[in-house]
Amino acid sequence: MSTRRQPRVILFDLLSALLDSWSLWDDIAGGEGPGRRWRMEYLERSYATCGYVPYLNLVADSAEAVGLPRDLAGRVAARWDELAPWPRAGPVLQGLARDRPLGVVTNCSEELGRRAADLVGAPFRAVVTAERAGFYKPDPRIYSAGVKALDARPHEVLFVAGSPFDVAGAQAAGMPVVWHNPARLAGGEAVRLAVAVIRDLADLRSLVA
């Protein structure tokens, strides 16, 4: 499957497309079951919030909503630097960066977003957070902020999403989207909207060649 034209810029979701944040949340919650319920509640709340409110407040509210302690949000912050890139993320992105600028658009605070981006091991030209943009994804304005930060136009940008919500949001902002889905989330409409669904970031190289 092809993206039809070689993108001049690639933007990435950070916390799901490039980093395995799922495993960290599962570990903090005490298992995959509670971790996934907590994380999906957080995703639904952040995507419904749109306008920025403090990231860790959303994390705490989401934990409470699924019957977990609010102080798990503090544990997420304390263990933030344990976030691990998905396999081959660093080398793949380093190779892609030889031909085009890369950036990330992420739903978190400015401090946590920059710390997380540093963990990937890639030369990002721009790191746009929800705090910086003033909006949470899938509000089109945060995606547009990422496009603007890389001095591009939406049709010149390939967005690599980490969740089905992200696929719809980036596509609505005018960008072709590849969904990196190593967590094997249910897709629904996102599968139809995406140019491709991949489970290994190495597959990006053939899609942008």
Short mmCIF file of N, CA, C and O in Angstrom, two decimals, residues 61-165:
data_model
loop_
_atom_site.label_atom_id
_atom_site.label_comp_id
_atom_site.label_asym_id
_atom_site.label_seq_id
_atom_site.Cartn_x
_atom_site.Cartn_y
_atom_site.Cartn_z
N ASP A 61 -8.31 11.74 37.25
CA ASP A 61 -9.77 11.61 37.10
C ASP A 61 -10.13 10.28 36.44
O ASP A 61 -11.13 9.64 36.80
N SER A 62 -9.32 9.88 35.47
CA SER A 62 -9.58 8.64 34.75
C SER A 62 -9.38 7.43 35.65
O SER A 62 -10.15 6.46 35.59
N ALA A 63 -8.35 7.47 36.48
CA ALA A 63 -8.14 6.37 37.43
C ALA A 63 -9.33 6.25 38.37
O ALA A 63 -9.86 5.15 38.59
N GLU A 64 -9.77 7.35 38.92
CA GLU A 64 -10.90 7.33 39.85
C GLU A 64 -12.17 6.81 39.18
O GLU A 64 -12.94 6.06 39.78
N ALA A 65 -12.36 7.16 37.92
CA ALA A 65 -13.58 6.76 37.20
C ALA A 65 -13.66 5.26 37.00
O ALA A 65 -14.77 4.71 36.86
N VAL A 66 -12.52 4.57 36.97
CA VAL A 66 -12.55 3.10 36.78
C VAL A 66 -12.25 2.36 38.08
O VAL A 66 -11.92 1.18 38.07
N GLY A 67 -12.34 3.08 39.21
CA GLY A 67 -12.19 2.44 40.50
C GLY A 67 -10.78 2.27 41.00
O GLY A 67 -10.53 1.47 41.91
N LEU A 68 -9.84 3.03 40.44
CA LEU A 68 -8.45 2.98 40.88
C LEU A 68 -8.12 4.24 41.68
O LEU A 68 -8.80 5.26 41.55
N PRO A 69 -7.07 4.21 42.49
CA PRO A 69 -6.72 5.39 43.29
C PRO A 69 -6.26 6.56 42.42
O PRO A 69 -5.54 6.38 41.42
N ARG A 70 -6.65 7.76 42.80
CA ARG A 70 -6.23 8.96 42.08
C ARG A 70 -4.71 9.15 42.10
O ARG A 70 -4.14 9.72 41.17
N ASP A 71 -4.07 8.66 43.17
CA ASP A 71 -2.63 8.90 43.27
C ASP A 71 -1.81 8.10 42.27
O ASP A 71 -0.59 8.26 42.19
N LEU A 72 -2.48 7.25 41.46
CA LEU A 72 -1.74 6.58 40.38
C LEU A 72 -1.19 7.60 39.39
O LEU A 72 -0.18 7.34 38.73
N ALA A 73 -1.83 8.75 39.27
CA ALA A 73 -1.31 9.79 38.38
C ALA A 73 0.08 10.23 38.82
O ALA A 73 0.97 10.45 37.99
N GLY A 74 0.28 10.35 40.12
CA GLY A 74 1.60 10.71 40.62
C GLY A 74 2.63 9.63 40.33
O GLY A 74 3.80 9.94 40.07
N ARG A 75 2.20 8.39 40.33
CA ARG A 75 3.12 7.30 40.00
C ARG A 75 3.50 7.32 38.52
O ARG A 75 4.63 7.00 38.15
N VAL A 76 2.54 7.69 37.67
CA VAL A 76 2.86 7.84 36.25
C VAL A 76 3.95 8.90 36.08
O VAL A 76 4.93 8.70 35.36
N ALA A 77 3.78 10.05 36.74
CA ALA A 77 4.78 11.11 36.63
C ALA A 77 6.13 10.67 37.18
O ALA A 77 7.19 10.95 36.58
N ALA A 78 6.12 9.96 38.32
CA ALA A 78 7.37 9.54 38.94
C ALA A 78 8.13 8.53 38.09
O ALA A 78 9.36 8.49 38.10
N ARG A 79 7.39 7.73 37.32
CA ARG A 79 8.02 6.67 36.53
C ARG A 79 8.06 7.01 35.04
O ARG A 79 8.33 6.15 34.21
N TRP A 80 7.82 8.26 34.70
CA TRP A 80 7.71 8.69 33.31
C TRP A 80 8.91 8.30 32.46
O TRP A 80 8.77 7.88 31.31
N ASP A 81 10.09 8.42 33.03
CA ASP A 81 11.30 8.14 32.25
C ASP A 81 11.54 6.65 32.04
O ASP A 81 12.52 6.26 31.40
N GLU A 82 10.62 5.81 32.55
CA GLU A 82 10.68 4.37 32.26
C GLU A 82 9.97 4.03 30.94
O GLU A 82 10.02 2.88 30.50
N LEU A 83 9.29 5.00 30.34
CA LEU A 83 8.64 4.75 29.05
C LEU A 83 9.67 4.22 28.05
O LEU A 83 10.77 4.78 27.93
N ALA A 84 9.31 3.16 27.35
CA ALA A 84 10.25 2.53 26.42
C ALA A 84 9.76 2.66 24.99
O ALA A 84 8.57 2.48 24.71
N PRO A 85 10.66 2.97 24.06
CA PRO A 85 10.26 3.02 22.64
C PRO A 85 9.83 1.64 22.15
O PRO A 85 10.32 0.61 22.62
N TRP A 86 8.93 1.61 21.19
CA TRP A 86 8.61 0.36 20.52
C TRP A 86 9.85 -0.12 19.78
O TRP A 86 10.74 0.67 19.45
N PRO A 87 9.95 -1.42 19.51
CA PRO A 87 11.15 -1.96 18.84
C PRO A 87 11.50 -1.20 17.56
O PRO A 87 10.63 -0.88 16.76
N ARG A 88 12.78 -0.91 17.43
CA ARG A 88 13.37 -0.27 16.25
C ARG A 88 12.95 1.19 16.06
O ARG A 88 13.27 1.79 15.03
N ALA A 89 12.24 1.78 17.01
CA ALA A 89 11.77 3.16 16.83
C ALA A 89 12.92 4.12 16.56
O ALA A 89 12.88 4.90 15.60
N GLY A 90 13.95 4.08 17.42
CA GLY A 90 15.06 5.01 17.25
C GLY A 90 15.75 4.89 15.91
O GLY A 90 15.86 5.87 15.16
N PRO A 91 16.24 3.69 15.54
CA PRO A 91 16.92 3.54 14.26
C PRO A 91 16.04 3.87 13.05
O PRO A 91 16.51 4.49 12.09
N VAL A 92 14.77 3.47 13.09
CA VAL A 92 13.88 3.76 11.96
C VAL A 92 13.72 5.28 11.79
O VAL A 92 13.83 5.81 10.68
N LEU A 93 13.48 5.98 12.88
CA LEU A 93 13.28 7.42 12.78
C LEU A 93 14.57 8.16 12.42
O LEU A 93 14.54 9.16 11.69
N GLN A 94 15.69 7.65 12.90
CA GLN A 94 16.96 8.27 12.51
C GLN A 94 17.16 8.18 11.00
O GLN A 94 17.63 9.11 10.35
N GLY A 95 16.79 7.02 10.42
CA GLY A 95 16.89 6.87 8.98
C GLY A 95 15.94 7.78 8.23
O GLY A 95 16.31 8.42 7.24
N LEU A 96 14.69 7.87 8.70
CA LEU A 96 13.71 8.74 8.04
C LEU A 96 14.13 10.20 8.11
O LEU A 96 13.86 10.98 7.19
N ALA A 97 14.79 10.59 9.20
CA ALA A 97 15.18 11.99 9.40
C ALA A 97 16.28 12.43 8.44
O ALA A 97 16.51 13.64 8.29
N ARG A 98 16.93 11.51 7.77
CA ARG A 98 17.95 11.90 6.80
C ARG A 98 17.33 12.60 5.59
O ARG A 98 17.99 13.38 4.89
N ASP A 99 16.05 12.30 5.31
CA ASP A 99 15.41 12.80 4.11
C ASP A 99 14.34 13.86 4.36
O ASP A 99 13.89 14.50 3.42
N ARG A 100 13.93 14.03 5.61
CA ARG A 100 12.81 14.95 5.88
C ARG A 100 12.77 15.29 7.37
O ARG A 100 13.26 14.51 8.19
N PRO A 101 12.19 16.43 7.74
CA PRO A 101 12.03 16.75 9.15
C PRO A 101 10.96 15.89 9.81
O PRO A 101 9.97 15.52 9.16
N LEU A 102 11.17 15.60 11.08
CA LEU A 102 10.22 14.82 11.87
C LEU A 102 9.74 15.65 13.06
O LEU A 102 10.46 16.51 13.56
N GLY A 103 8.52 15.39 13.50
CA GLY A 103 8.00 16.05 14.68
C GLY A 103 7.00 15.17 15.38
O GLY A 103 6.61 14.11 14.87
N VAL A 104 6.60 15.59 16.57
CA VAL A 104 5.57 14.87 17.32
C VAL A 104 4.48 15.83 17.77
O VAL A 104 4.73 17.01 18.00
N VAL A 105 3.28 15.30 17.87
CA VAL A 105 2.13 16.01 18.44
C VAL A 105 1.58 15.10 19.52
O VAL A 105 1.18 13.96 19.24
N THR A 106 1.56 15.57 20.77
CA THR A 106 1.25 14.67 21.86
C THR A 106 0.32 15.30 22.89
O THR A 106 0.42 16.49 23.19
N ASN A 107 -0.55 14.48 23.45
CA ASN A 107 -1.50 14.91 24.47
C ASN A 107 -0.89 14.80 25.86
O ASN A 107 -1.20 13.89 26.62
N CYS A 108 -0.05 15.74 26.21
CA CYS A 108 0.45 15.80 27.58
C CYS A 108 1.01 17.19 27.85
O CYS A 108 0.89 18.09 27.02
N SER A 109 1.63 17.35 29.01
CA SER A 109 2.19 18.64 29.37
C SER A 109 3.48 18.91 28.60
O SER A 109 4.09 17.99 28.02
N GLU A 110 3.91 20.15 28.63
CA GLU A 110 5.14 20.53 27.93
C GLU A 110 6.34 19.79 28.51
O GLU A 110 7.15 19.22 27.77
N GLU A 111 6.46 19.76 29.83
CA GLU A 111 7.61 19.09 30.44
C GLU A 111 7.63 17.60 30.13
O GLU A 111 8.66 17.05 29.70
N LEU A 112 6.50 16.93 30.33
CA LEU A 112 6.46 15.49 30.11
C LEU A 112 6.61 15.15 28.63
O LEU A 112 7.23 14.14 28.27
N GLY A 113 6.08 15.98 27.75
CA GLY A 113 6.22 15.74 26.32
C GLY A 113 7.66 15.78 25.87
O GLY A 113 8.11 14.93 25.09
N ARG A 114 8.40 16.75 26.35
CA ARG A 114 9.80 16.86 25.94
C ARG A 114 10.65 15.73 26.52
O ARG A 114 11.54 15.21 25.87
N ARG A 115 10.34 15.36 27.76
CA ARG A 115 11.07 14.23 28.35
C ARG A 115 10.78 12.94 27.59
O ARG A 115 11.69 12.13 27.33
N ALA A 116 9.52 12.74 27.21
CA ALA A 116 9.16 11.52 26.48
C ALA A 116 9.81 11.51 25.10
O ALA A 116 10.30 10.48 24.64
N ALA A 117 9.82 12.64 24.42
CA ALA A 117 10.43 12.71 23.09
C ALA A 117 11.91 12.36 23.14
O ALA A 117 12.44 11.70 22.25
N ASP A 118 12.59 12.78 24.20
CA ASP A 118 14.01 12.48 24.34
C ASP A 118 14.27 10.98 24.47
O ASP A 118 15.35 10.49 24.13
N LEU A 119 13.28 10.23 24.95
CA LEU A 119 13.45 8.79 25.15
C LEU A 119 13.45 8.01 23.85
O LEU A 119 13.92 6.88 23.81
N VAL A 120 12.91 8.61 22.78
CA VAL A 120 12.79 7.89 21.50
C VAL A 120 14.15 7.74 20.84
O VAL A 120 14.40 6.76 20.14
N GLY A 121 15.03 8.71 21.03
CA GLY A 121 16.34 8.66 20.40
C GLY A 121 16.31 9.06 18.94
O GLY A 121 17.01 8.47 18.11
N ALA A 122 15.49 10.08 18.61
CA ALA A 122 15.36 10.55 17.23
C ALA A 122 15.48 12.07 17.20
O ALA A 122 15.14 12.75 18.17
N PRO A 123 15.94 12.62 16.08
CA PRO A 123 16.14 14.07 15.97
C PRO A 123 14.86 14.80 15.57
O PRO A 123 14.64 15.11 14.40
N PHE A 124 13.99 15.08 16.52
CA PHE A 124 12.74 15.76 16.21
C PHE A 124 12.98 17.26 16.00
O PHE A 124 13.61 17.90 16.83
N ARG A 125 12.42 17.77 14.92
CA ARG A 125 12.50 19.20 14.64
C ARG A 125 11.51 19.98 15.50
O ARG A 125 11.74 21.15 15.81
N ALA A 126 10.40 19.35 15.88
CA ALA A 126 9.38 20.03 16.67
C ALA A 126 8.69 19.04 17.59
O ALA A 126 8.44 17.89 17.20
N VAL A 127 8.39 19.49 18.80
CA VAL A 127 7.61 18.72 19.76
C VAL A 127 6.45 19.61 20.19
O VAL A 127 6.64 20.60 20.90
N VAL A 128 5.25 19.29 19.73
CA VAL A 128 4.06 20.09 20.03
C VAL A 128 3.20 19.33 21.03
O VAL A 128 2.74 18.22 20.73
N THR A 129 2.99 19.89 22.20
CA THR A 129 2.19 19.27 23.24
C THR A 129 0.81 19.92 23.31
O THR A 129 0.60 21.03 22.83
N ALA A 130 -0.10 19.22 23.98
CA ALA A 130 -1.43 19.80 24.19
C ALA A 130 -1.34 21.07 25.03
O ALA A 130 -2.07 22.04 24.79
N GLU A 131 -0.43 21.08 25.98
CA GLU A 131 -0.27 22.29 26.80
C GLU A 131 0.18 23.46 25.95
O GLU A 131 -0.34 24.58 26.08
N ARG A 132 1.14 23.23 25.07
CA ARG A 132 1.65 24.30 24.22
C ARG A 132 0.59 24.78 23.24
O ARG A 132 0.43 25.99 23.02
N ALA A 133 -0.15 23.85 22.64
CA ALA A 133 -1.15 24.22 21.64
C ALA A 133 -2.41 24.79 22.27
O ALA A 133 -3.14 25.56 21.64
N GLY A 134 -2.71 24.36 23.50
CA GLY A 134 -3.93 24.79 24.18
C GLY A 134 -5.12 23.89 23.92
O GLY A 134 -6.23 24.20 24.36
N PHE A 135 -4.89 22.77 23.24
CA PHE A 135 -5.98 21.85 22.87
C PHE A 135 -5.47 20.42 22.94
O PHE A 135 -4.31 20.14 22.66
N TYR A 136 -6.38 19.52 23.26
CA TYR A 136 -6.09 18.09 23.18
C TYR A 136 -6.54 17.55 21.83
O TYR A 136 -7.53 18.00 21.26
N LYS A 137 -5.79 16.59 21.32
CA LYS A 137 -6.27 15.84 20.17
C LYS A 137 -7.57 15.15 20.55
O LYS A 137 -7.71 14.73 21.70
N PRO A 138 -8.51 15.03 19.62
CA PRO A 138 -8.41 15.22 18.18
C PRO A 138 -8.86 16.59 17.67
O PRO A 138 -9.27 16.70 16.52
N ASP A 139 -8.80 17.63 18.50
CA ASP A 139 -9.08 18.97 17.99
C ASP A 139 -8.12 19.28 16.84
O ASP A 139 -6.90 19.15 17.00
N PRO A 140 -8.63 19.68 15.68
CA PRO A 140 -7.75 19.92 14.53
C PRO A 140 -6.66 20.95 14.80
O PRO A 140 -5.61 20.93 14.15
N ARG A 141 -6.87 21.82 15.77
CA ARG A 141 -5.90 22.90 15.99
C ARG A 141 -4.57 22.40 16.53
O ARG A 141 -3.53 23.02 16.27
N ILE A 142 -4.55 21.30 17.28
CA ILE A 142 -3.27 20.80 17.75
C ILE A 142 -2.48 20.16 16.61
O ILE A 142 -1.27 20.33 16.49
N TYR A 143 -3.18 19.46 15.71
CA TYR A 143 -2.49 18.90 14.53
C TYR A 143 -1.97 20.04 13.65
O TYR A 143 -0.85 19.98 13.14
N SER A 144 -2.78 21.07 13.48
CA SER A 144 -2.36 22.21 12.67
C SER A 144 -1.14 22.90 13.28
O SER A 144 -0.27 23.38 12.56
N ALA A 145 -1.08 22.94 14.62
CA ALA A 145 0.10 23.51 15.27
C ALA A 145 1.34 22.70 14.96
O ALA A 145 2.44 23.26 14.77
N GLY A 146 1.21 21.39 14.87
CA GLY A 146 2.35 20.55 14.49
C GLY A 146 2.80 20.79 13.07
O GLY A 146 3.99 20.89 12.77
N VAL A 147 1.83 20.92 12.17
CA VAL A 147 2.14 21.21 10.77
C VAL A 147 2.86 22.55 10.66
O VAL A 147 3.88 22.69 9.98
N LYS A 148 2.33 23.55 11.34
CA LYS A 148 2.93 24.90 11.29
C LYS A 148 4.33 24.91 11.88
O LYS A 148 5.22 25.59 11.36
N ALA A 149 4.55 24.15 12.95
CA ALA A 149 5.87 24.12 13.59
C ALA A 149 6.94 23.59 12.65
O ALA A 149 8.13 23.90 12.81
N LEU A 150 6.53 22.79 11.67
CA LEU A 150 7.48 22.24 10.70
C LEU A 150 7.41 22.95 9.36
O LEU A 150 7.95 22.48 8.37
N ASP A 151 6.73 24.12 9.34
CA ASP A 151 6.66 24.97 8.15
C ASP A 151 6.19 24.17 6.93
O ASP A 151 6.81 24.19 5.87
N ALA A 152 5.08 23.47 7.10
CA ALA A 152 4.56 22.61 6.04
C ALA A 152 3.08 22.88 5.84
O ALA A 152 2.44 23.64 6.57
N ARG A 153 2.52 22.23 4.83
CA ARG A 153 1.09 22.23 4.59
C ARG A 153 0.56 20.83 4.86
O ARG A 153 1.30 19.85 4.69
N PRO A 154 -0.71 20.71 5.24
CA PRO A 154 -1.21 19.38 5.64
C PRO A 154 -0.99 18.29 4.61
O PRO A 154 -0.64 17.16 4.97
N HIS A 155 -1.15 18.58 3.32
CA HIS A 155 -1.01 17.53 2.31
C HIS A 155 0.44 17.08 2.14
O HIS A 155 0.70 16.04 1.54
N GLU A 156 1.39 17.87 2.69
CA GLU A 156 2.80 17.49 2.61
C GLU A 156 3.24 16.62 3.78
O GLU A 156 4.37 16.16 3.81
N VAL A 157 2.34 16.40 4.73
CA VAL A 157 2.67 15.74 5.98
C VAL A 157 2.02 14.37 6.06
O VAL A 157 0.83 14.22 5.77
N LEU A 158 2.78 13.39 6.46
CA LEU A 158 2.22 12.09 6.84
C LEU A 158 2.15 12.05 8.35
O LEU A 158 3.14 12.33 9.04
N PHE A 159 0.98 11.73 8.89
CA PHE A 159 0.83 11.60 10.34
C PHE A 159 0.81 10.13 10.71
O PHE A 159 0.06 9.34 10.10
N VAL A 160 1.60 9.76 11.70
CA VAL A 160 1.63 8.38 12.20
C VAL A 160 0.91 8.36 13.54
O VAL A 160 1.41 8.89 14.54
N ALA A 161 -0.28 7.80 13.54
CA ALA A 161 -1.16 7.80 14.71
C ALA A 161 -0.87 6.62 15.61
O ALA A 161 -0.32 5.60 15.19
N GLY A 162 -1.30 6.75 16.88
CA GLY A 162 -1.13 5.66 17.83
C GLY A 162 -2.43 5.10 18.36
O GLY A 162 -2.43 4.17 19.15
N SER A 163 -3.57 5.68 17.93
CA SER A 163 -4.87 5.21 18.39
C SER A 163 -5.91 5.49 17.32
O SER A 163 -5.69 6.34 16.45
N PRO A 164 -7.06 4.82 17.37
CA PRO A 164 -8.10 5.09 16.37
C PRO A 164 -8.63 6.51 16.44
O PRO A 164 -8.99 7.10 15.42
N PHE A 165 -8.66 7.11 17.64
CA PHE A 165 -9.11 8.49 17.77
C PHE A 165 -8.17 9.43 17.00
O PHE A 165 -8.59 10.38 16.34
#
